[in-house]
XYZ file of C-alpha atoms in Angstrom:
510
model
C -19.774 -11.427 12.455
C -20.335 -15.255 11.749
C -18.909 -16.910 8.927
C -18.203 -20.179 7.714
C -15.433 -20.845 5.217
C -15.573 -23.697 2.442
C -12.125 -24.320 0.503
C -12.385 -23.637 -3.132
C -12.180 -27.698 -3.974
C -15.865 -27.354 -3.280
C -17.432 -27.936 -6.669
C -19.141 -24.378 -7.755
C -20.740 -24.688 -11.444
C -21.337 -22.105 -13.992
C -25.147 -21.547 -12.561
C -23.828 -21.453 -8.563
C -21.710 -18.623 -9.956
C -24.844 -16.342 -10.413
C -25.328 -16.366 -14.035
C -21.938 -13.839 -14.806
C -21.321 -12.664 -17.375
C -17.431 -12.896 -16.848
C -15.638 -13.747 -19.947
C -12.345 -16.405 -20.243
C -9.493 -13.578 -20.020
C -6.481 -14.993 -22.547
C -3.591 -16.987 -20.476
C -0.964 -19.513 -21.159
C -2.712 -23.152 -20.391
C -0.631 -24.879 -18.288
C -1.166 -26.118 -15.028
C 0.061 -23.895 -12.291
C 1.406 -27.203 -10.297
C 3.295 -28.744 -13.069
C 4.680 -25.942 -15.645
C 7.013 -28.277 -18.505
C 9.954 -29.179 -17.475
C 12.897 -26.377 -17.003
C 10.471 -23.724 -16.251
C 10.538 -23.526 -12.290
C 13.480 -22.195 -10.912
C 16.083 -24.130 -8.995
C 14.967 -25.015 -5.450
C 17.051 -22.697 -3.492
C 15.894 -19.110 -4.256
C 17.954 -16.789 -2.554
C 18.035 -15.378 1.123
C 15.290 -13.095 2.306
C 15.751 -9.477 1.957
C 16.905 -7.556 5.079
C 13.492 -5.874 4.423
C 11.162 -8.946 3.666
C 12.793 -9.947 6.894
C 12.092 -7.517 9.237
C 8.196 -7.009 8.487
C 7.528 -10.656 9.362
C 4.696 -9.702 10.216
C 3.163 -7.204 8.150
C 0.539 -8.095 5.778
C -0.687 -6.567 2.482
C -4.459 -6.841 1.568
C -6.296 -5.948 -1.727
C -10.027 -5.860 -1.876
C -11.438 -5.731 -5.375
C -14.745 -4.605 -6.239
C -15.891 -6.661 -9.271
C -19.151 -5.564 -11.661
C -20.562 -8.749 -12.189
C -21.461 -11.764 -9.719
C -18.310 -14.255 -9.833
C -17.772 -16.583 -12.244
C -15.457 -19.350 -10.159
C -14.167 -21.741 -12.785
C -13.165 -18.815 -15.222
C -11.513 -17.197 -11.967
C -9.766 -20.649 -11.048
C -8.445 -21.318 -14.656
C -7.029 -17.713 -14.863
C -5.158 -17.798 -11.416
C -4.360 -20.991 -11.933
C -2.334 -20.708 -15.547
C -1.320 -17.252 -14.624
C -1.176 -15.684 -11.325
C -0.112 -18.524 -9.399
C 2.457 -19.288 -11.584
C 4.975 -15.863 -10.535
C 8.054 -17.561 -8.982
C 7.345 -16.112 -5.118
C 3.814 -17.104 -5.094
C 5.516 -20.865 -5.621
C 8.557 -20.310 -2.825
C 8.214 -20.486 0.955
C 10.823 -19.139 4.142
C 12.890 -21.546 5.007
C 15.276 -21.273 7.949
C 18.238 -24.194 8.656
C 20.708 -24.350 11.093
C 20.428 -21.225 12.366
C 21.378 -19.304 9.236
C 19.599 -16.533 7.786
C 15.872 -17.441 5.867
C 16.010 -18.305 2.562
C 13.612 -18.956 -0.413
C 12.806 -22.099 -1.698
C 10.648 -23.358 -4.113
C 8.084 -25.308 -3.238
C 8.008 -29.003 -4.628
C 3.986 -28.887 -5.078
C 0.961 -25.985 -5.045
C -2.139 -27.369 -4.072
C -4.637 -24.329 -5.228
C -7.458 -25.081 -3.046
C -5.166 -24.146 0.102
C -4.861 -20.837 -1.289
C -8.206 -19.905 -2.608
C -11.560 -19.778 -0.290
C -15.006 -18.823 -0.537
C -16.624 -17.876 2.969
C -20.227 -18.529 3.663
C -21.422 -15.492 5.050
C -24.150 -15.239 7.929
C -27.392 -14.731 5.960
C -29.325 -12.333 8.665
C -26.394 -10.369 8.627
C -25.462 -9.832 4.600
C -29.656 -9.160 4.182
C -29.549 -6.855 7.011
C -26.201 -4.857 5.695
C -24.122 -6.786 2.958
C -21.487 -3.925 2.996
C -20.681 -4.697 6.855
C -20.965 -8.208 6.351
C -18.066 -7.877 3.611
C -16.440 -5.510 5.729
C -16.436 -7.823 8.886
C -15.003 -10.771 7.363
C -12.176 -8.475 5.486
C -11.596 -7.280 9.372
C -11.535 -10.926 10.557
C -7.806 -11.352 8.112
C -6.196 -9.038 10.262
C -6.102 -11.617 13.176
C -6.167 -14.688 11.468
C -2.644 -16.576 11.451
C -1.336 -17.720 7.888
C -0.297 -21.110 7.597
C 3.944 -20.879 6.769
C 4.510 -23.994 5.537
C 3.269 -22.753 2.484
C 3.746 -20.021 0.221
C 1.833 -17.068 1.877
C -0.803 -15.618 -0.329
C -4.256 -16.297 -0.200
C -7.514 -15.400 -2.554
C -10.818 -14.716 -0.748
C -13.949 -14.869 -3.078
C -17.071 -13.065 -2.255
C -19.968 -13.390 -3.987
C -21.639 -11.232 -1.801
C -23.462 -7.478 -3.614
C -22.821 -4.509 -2.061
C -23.196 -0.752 -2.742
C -20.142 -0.224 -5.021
C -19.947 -4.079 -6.451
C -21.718 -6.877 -7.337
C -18.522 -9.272 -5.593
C -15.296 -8.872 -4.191
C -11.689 -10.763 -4.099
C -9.788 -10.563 -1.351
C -5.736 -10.808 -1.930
C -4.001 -11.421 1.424
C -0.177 -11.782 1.202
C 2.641 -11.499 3.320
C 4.544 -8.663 3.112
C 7.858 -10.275 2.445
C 7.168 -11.510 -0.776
C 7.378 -8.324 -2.220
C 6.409 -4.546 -1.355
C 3.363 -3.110 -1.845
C 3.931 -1.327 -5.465
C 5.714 -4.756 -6.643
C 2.753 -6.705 -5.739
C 0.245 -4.143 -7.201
C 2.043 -3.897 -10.493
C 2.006 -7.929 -10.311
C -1.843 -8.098 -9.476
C -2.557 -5.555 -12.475
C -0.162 -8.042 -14.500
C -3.142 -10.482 -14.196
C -5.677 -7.360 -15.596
C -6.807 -6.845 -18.877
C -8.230 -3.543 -21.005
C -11.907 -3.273 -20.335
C -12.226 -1.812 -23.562
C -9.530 -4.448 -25.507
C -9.329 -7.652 -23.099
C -6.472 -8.732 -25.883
C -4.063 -5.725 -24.494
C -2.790 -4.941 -20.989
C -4.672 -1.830 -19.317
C -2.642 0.972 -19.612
C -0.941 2.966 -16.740
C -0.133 6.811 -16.121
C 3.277 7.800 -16.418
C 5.418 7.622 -13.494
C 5.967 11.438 -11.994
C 9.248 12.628 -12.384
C 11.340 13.359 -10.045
C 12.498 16.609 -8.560
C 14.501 18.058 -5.900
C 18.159 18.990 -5.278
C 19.497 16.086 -6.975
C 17.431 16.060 -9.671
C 17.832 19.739 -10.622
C 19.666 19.722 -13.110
C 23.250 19.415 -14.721
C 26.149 21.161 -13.595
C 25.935 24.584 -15.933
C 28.143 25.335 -18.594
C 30.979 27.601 -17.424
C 29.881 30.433 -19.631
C 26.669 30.614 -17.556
C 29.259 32.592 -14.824
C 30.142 32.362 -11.640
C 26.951 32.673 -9.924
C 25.213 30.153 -12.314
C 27.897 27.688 -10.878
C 27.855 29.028 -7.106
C 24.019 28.498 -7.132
C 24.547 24.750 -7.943
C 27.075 23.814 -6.361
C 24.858 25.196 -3.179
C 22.120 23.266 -4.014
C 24.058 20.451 -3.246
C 25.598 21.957 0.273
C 21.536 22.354 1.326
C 21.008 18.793 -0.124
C 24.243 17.403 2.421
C 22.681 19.730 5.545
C 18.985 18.148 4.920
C 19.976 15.071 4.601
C 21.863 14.927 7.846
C 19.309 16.595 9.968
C 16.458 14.580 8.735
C 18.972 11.301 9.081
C 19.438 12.841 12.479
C 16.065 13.314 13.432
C 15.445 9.465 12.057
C 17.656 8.403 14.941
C 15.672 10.451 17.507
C 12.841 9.644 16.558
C 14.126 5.571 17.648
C 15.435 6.535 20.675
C 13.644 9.208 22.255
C 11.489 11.515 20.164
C 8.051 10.775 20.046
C 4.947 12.484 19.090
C 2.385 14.009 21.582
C -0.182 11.806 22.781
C -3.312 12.226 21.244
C -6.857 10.772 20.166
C -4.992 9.293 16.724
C -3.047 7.229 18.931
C -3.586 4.200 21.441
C -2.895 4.926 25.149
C -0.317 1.947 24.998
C 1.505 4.001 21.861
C 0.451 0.578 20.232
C 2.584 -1.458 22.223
C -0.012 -3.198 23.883
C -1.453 -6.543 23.149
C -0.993 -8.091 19.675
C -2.600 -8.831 16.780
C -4.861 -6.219 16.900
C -7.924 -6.121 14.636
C -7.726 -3.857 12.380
C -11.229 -2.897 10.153
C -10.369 -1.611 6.388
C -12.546 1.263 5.243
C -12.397 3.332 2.133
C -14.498 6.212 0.015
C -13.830 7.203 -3.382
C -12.942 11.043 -4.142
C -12.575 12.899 -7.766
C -8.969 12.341 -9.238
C -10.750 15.013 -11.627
C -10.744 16.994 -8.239
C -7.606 16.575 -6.943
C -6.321 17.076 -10.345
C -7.749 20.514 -10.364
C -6.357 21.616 -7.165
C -2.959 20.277 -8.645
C -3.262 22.877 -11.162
C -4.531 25.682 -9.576
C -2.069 25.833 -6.678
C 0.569 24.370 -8.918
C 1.831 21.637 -6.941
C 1.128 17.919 -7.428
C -0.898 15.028 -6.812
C 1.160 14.153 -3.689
C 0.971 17.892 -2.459
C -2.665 17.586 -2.469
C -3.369 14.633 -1.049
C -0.869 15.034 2.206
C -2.764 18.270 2.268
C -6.189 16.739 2.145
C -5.009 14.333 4.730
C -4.014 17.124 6.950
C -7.351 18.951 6.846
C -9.382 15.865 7.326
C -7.803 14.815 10.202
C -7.487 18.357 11.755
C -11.412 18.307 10.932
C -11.630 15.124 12.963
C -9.478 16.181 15.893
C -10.963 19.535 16.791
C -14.365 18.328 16.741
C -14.101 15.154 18.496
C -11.914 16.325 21.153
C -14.102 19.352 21.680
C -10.709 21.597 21.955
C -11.369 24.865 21.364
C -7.646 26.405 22.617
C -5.106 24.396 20.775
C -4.482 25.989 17.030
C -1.530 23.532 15.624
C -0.212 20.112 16.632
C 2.930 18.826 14.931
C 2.430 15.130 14.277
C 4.595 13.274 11.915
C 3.903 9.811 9.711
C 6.033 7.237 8.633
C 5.905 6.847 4.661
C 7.385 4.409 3.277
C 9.180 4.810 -0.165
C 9.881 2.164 -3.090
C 13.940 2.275 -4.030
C 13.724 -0.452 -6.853
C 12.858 0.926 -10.388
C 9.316 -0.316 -11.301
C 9.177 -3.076 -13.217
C 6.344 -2.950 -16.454
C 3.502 -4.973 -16.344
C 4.803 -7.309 -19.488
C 7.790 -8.138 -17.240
C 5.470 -9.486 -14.742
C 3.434 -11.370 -17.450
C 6.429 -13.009 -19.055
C 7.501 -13.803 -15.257
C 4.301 -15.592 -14.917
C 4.244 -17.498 -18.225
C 8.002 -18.321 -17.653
C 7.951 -19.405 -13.922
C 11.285 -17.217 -14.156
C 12.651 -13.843 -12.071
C 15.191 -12.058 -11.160
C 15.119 -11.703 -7.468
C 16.236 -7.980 -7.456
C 12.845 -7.231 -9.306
C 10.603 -8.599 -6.471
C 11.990 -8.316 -3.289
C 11.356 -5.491 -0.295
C 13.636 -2.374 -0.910
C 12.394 0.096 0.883
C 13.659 3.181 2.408
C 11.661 5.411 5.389
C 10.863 8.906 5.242
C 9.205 10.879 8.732
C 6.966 13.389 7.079
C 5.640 15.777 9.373
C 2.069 16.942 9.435
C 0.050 19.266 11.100
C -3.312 19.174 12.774
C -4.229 23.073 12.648
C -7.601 25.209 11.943
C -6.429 27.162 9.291
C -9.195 30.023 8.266
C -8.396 29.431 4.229
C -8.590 26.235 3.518
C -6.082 26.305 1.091
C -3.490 26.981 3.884
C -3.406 22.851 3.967
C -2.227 22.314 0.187
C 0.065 25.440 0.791
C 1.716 23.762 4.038
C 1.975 20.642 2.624
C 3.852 21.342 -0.146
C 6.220 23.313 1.679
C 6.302 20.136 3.540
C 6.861 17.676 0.636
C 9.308 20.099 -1.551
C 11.273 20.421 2.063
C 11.698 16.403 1.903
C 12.347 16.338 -1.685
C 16.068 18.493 -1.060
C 17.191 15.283 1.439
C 18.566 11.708 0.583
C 16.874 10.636 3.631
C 15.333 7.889 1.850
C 18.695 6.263 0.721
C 20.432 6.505 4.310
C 17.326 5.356 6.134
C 17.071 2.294 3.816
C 20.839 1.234 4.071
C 20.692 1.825 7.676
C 18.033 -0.746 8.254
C 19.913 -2.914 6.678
C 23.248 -2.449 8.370
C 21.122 -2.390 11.305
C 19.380 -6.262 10.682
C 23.108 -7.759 9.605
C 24.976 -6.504 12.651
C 22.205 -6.642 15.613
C 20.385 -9.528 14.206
C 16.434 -9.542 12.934
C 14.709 -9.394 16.720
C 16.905 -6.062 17.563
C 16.396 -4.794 14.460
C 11.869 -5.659 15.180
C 12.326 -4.005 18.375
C 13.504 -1.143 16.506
C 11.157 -0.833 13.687
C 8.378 -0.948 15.955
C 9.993 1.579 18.307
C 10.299 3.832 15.218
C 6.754 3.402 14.022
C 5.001 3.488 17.613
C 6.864 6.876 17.841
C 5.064 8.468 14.892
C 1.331 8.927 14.459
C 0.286 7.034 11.393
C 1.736 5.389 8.495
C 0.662 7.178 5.000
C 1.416 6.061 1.237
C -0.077 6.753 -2.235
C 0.325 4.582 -5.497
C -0.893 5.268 -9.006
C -2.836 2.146 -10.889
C -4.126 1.990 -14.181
C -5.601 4.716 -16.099
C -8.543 3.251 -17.592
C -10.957 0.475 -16.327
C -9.629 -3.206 -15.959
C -10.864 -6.531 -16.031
C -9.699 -9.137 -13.652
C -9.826 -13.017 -15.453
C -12.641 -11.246 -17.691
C -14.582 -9.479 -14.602
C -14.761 -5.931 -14.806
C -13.040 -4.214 -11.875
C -14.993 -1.183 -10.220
C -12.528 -0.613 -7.784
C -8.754 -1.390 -6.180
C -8.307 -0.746 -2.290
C -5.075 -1.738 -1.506
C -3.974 -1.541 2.455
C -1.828 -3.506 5.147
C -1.778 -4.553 8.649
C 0.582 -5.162 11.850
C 2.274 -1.959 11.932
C 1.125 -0.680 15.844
C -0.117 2.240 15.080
C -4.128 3.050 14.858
C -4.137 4.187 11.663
C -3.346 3.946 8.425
C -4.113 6.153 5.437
C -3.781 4.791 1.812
C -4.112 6.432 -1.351
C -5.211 3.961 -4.477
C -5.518 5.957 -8.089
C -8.093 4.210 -10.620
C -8.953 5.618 -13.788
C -10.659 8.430 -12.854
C -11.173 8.101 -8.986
C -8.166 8.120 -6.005
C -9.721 6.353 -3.199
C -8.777 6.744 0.486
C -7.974 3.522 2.406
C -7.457 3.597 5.850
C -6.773 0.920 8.020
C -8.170 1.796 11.852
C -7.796 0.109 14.969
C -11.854 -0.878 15.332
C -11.593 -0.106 19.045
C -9.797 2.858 18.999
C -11.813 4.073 15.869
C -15.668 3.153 15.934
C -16.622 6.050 14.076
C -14.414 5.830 11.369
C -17.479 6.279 8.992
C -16.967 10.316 10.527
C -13.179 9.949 9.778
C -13.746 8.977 6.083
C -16.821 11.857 5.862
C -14.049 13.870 6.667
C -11.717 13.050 3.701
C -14.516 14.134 1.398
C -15.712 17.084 3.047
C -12.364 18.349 3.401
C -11.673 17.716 -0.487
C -14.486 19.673 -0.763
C -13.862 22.499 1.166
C -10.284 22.944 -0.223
C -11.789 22.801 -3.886
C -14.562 25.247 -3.535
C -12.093 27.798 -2.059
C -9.439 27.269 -4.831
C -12.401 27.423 -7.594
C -12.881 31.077 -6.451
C -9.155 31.995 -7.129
């Protein structure tokens, strides 16, 4: 892939922009660099999380699919009065005398170091513009971040391609906030598609269940047994908790998962950065919706299920093994602790240049979920095992422990031990795995209509990554491959939909 790059001072005008039909999306007007007086916060910001510190260098990046060419000035003026102005897209790391990083405000923000429009090669967008866009997405994954400034970036391309008529590219550091945090802040810039005056509304946050969140402690004239039975809820909560706490432990210093095609012969501790290619295909939420109903489990169960038969689909015909009928492999997920913030928070953030640092930093807590790569002859054996799976991890406080350890683990061995660590714990697993729930009904970005959100993240070791993104009514599958270990990760993402497929035929017959 050749590109050149051209920062966004160049001038663009309203008929370079394609002719879009993007409309000015209502913001605050003031100038992201100089807010009135008393609005920024205080130049000291507050130390780094433990977190924030130890994924130095993990990055998060959003591609959005837009349904109209790009319209740069009404993009510019809307980032500028609104986006750019959240506190931690304004603050930088700084480290002195040794001590621990802190946050500090930066005394200027120049925009045009933050926002760029590549020039794509022209042979190569004519001959396949969804490549093209690919590549240079690919080409972030190796390319260093400048830390002298705040570390976001914007990448505009008004490129077409199968799903979308452009795409903008958020890169940001991981430490500035975690994944959900950042997405809730990005849809904090969104508007209603169908009122741009309101912002889009999002699906209810799933309750949650398990042990712990069972229920009360029954009345006494429920009897004896009423009470027995929960009080031993809580025994089985105490034993899972310390096993899979255990097992966490392990897993750092000796346990590892077999060696197999999903992995790199190195375990992913070879040479670094590598380049990782981001790849995605959109599947029914109507779908997996159904399935949730029919085997009565939920939108998680399915999808870890899904996962599970796509990649057993993948293994077994790849690797041509015909003897082999289950491999245990296990993925790190990693699990939000803070309560999400609503999207007016994040808007009166932005207008205010104000925030409380507990609502944006990293707090996030580890679970090892185990998976299987299995032929299973009904295909509905892969939601059944996975929510045996999932309800299993839902009886532990693994989360909790696992977070506080990391933390314990960064203030008394320092942040390289605790690096050496994390990516002993992660290289020891197979693939990292999440899912996060965006807005119900279709958005527009700075008044361009958003036809899809692909959220994913690189510098973890491991091959692969698999993302789930909810958007209205489609849940799209991200995965983040190592290009060299993965060249036909078209095949891997056939799989995700053939597998869906599969699973839902079979449960529409029950």
């Amino acid at each position: 892939m050749h590109a050149r790059t051209s920062r966004a001072r160049t001038k663009v005008t309203m008929e370079d922009a394609g002719g879009s039909t993007a409309r000015r999306q209502p913001s605050p007007s003031v100038n992201a660099s100089r807010a009135p007086s008393g609005h920024w916060p205080p130049a000291d910001q507050g130390p780094v999380s433990p977190t924030g510190r130890l994924m130095d260098g993990f990055y998060i990046v959003v591609s959005m699919g837009l349904g109209v060419p790009l319209n740069f000035p009404v993009l510019r003026a809307g980032i500028e009065t609104q986006l750019a102005r959240h506190p931690r897209f304004h603050s930088i790391q700084v480290t002195k005398d040794g001590k621990p990083p802190r946050w500090v405000h930066a005394s200027a923000l120049n925009l045009d170091d933050h926002i760029t429009t590549p020039l794509l090669d022209g042979a190569a967008v004519a001959s396949n513009p969804d490549k093209a866009v690919e590549d240079y997405v690919a080409s972030l994954s190796t390319a260093p971040m400048d830390r002298s400034r705040p570390l976001w970036e914007l990448h505009f391309l008004n490129y077409p391609t199968t799903e979308a008529a452009s795409t903008v590219v958020i890169r940001v550091h991981h430490s500035l906030g975690d994944g959900m945090s950042l997405l809730t802040l990005l849809m904090a810039s969104t508007r209603s598609a169908a009122d741009p005056s309101r912002l889009p509304a999002m699906p209810a946050q799933p309750a949650r269940s398990g042990s712990i969140y069972a229920r009360p402690r029954p009345p006494w004239s429920a009897g004896t047994l009423a009470f027995v039975t929960w009080a031993w809820s809580y025994v089985v909560l105490a034993w899972h908790t310390v096993v899979d706490v255990a097992l966490f432990v392990a897993t750092i210093m000796f346990v590892r998962d077999p060696q197999t095609l999903f992995k790199p012969a190195d375990g992913g501790g070879g040479e670094l950065p590598r380049r990782k290619r981001f790849v995605h295909r959109s599947l029914s939420l109507d779908d997996v919706k159904f399935l949730k109903h029919a085997m009565n489990c939920t939108v998680n169960d399915v999808i870890v299920g899904v996962t599970s038969a796509a990649l057993s689909r993948y293994y077994f015909r790849k690797s041509g093994d015909t003897n082999t009928k289950i491999i245990c492999l296990r993925s790190i997920l990693l699990v939000n602790m803070r309560p999400t913030s609503g999207l007016q928070e994040y808007v009166n953030m932005m207008e205010s240049g104000k925030s409380n640092d507990m609502t944006r930093r990293n707090q996030l807590g580890y679970i090892i979920l185990p998976f299987q790569i299995a032929v299973h002859k009904d295909p509905l054996e892969y939601i059944r095992k996975a929510k045996k799976i999932v309800d299993r991890k839902k009886s532990s406080l693994e989360v909790m422990f696992t977070h506080m350890l990391a933390e314990v683990i960064i203030k008394t061995l320092g942040v390289k031990a605790a690096g050496v660590i994390f990516h002993r714990m992660i290289s020891h697993t197979t693939i990292s795995f999440s899912n996060m729930i965006g807005p119900a009904e279709q958005v527009e970005f700075y008044g361009h209509p958003v036809v899809s959100i692909a959220p994913s993240v690189y510098g973890p070791p491991e091959a692969l990554t698999v993302h789930y993104q909810s958007y209205s009514n489609t849940i799209k599958v991200i995965l983040a491959v190592d290009e060299a270990h993965f060249p036909d990760h078209g095949q891997l993402l056939d799989d995700f939909t053939e597998s869906l497929r599969i699973i839902k035929d079979e449960a529409s017959r029950l």
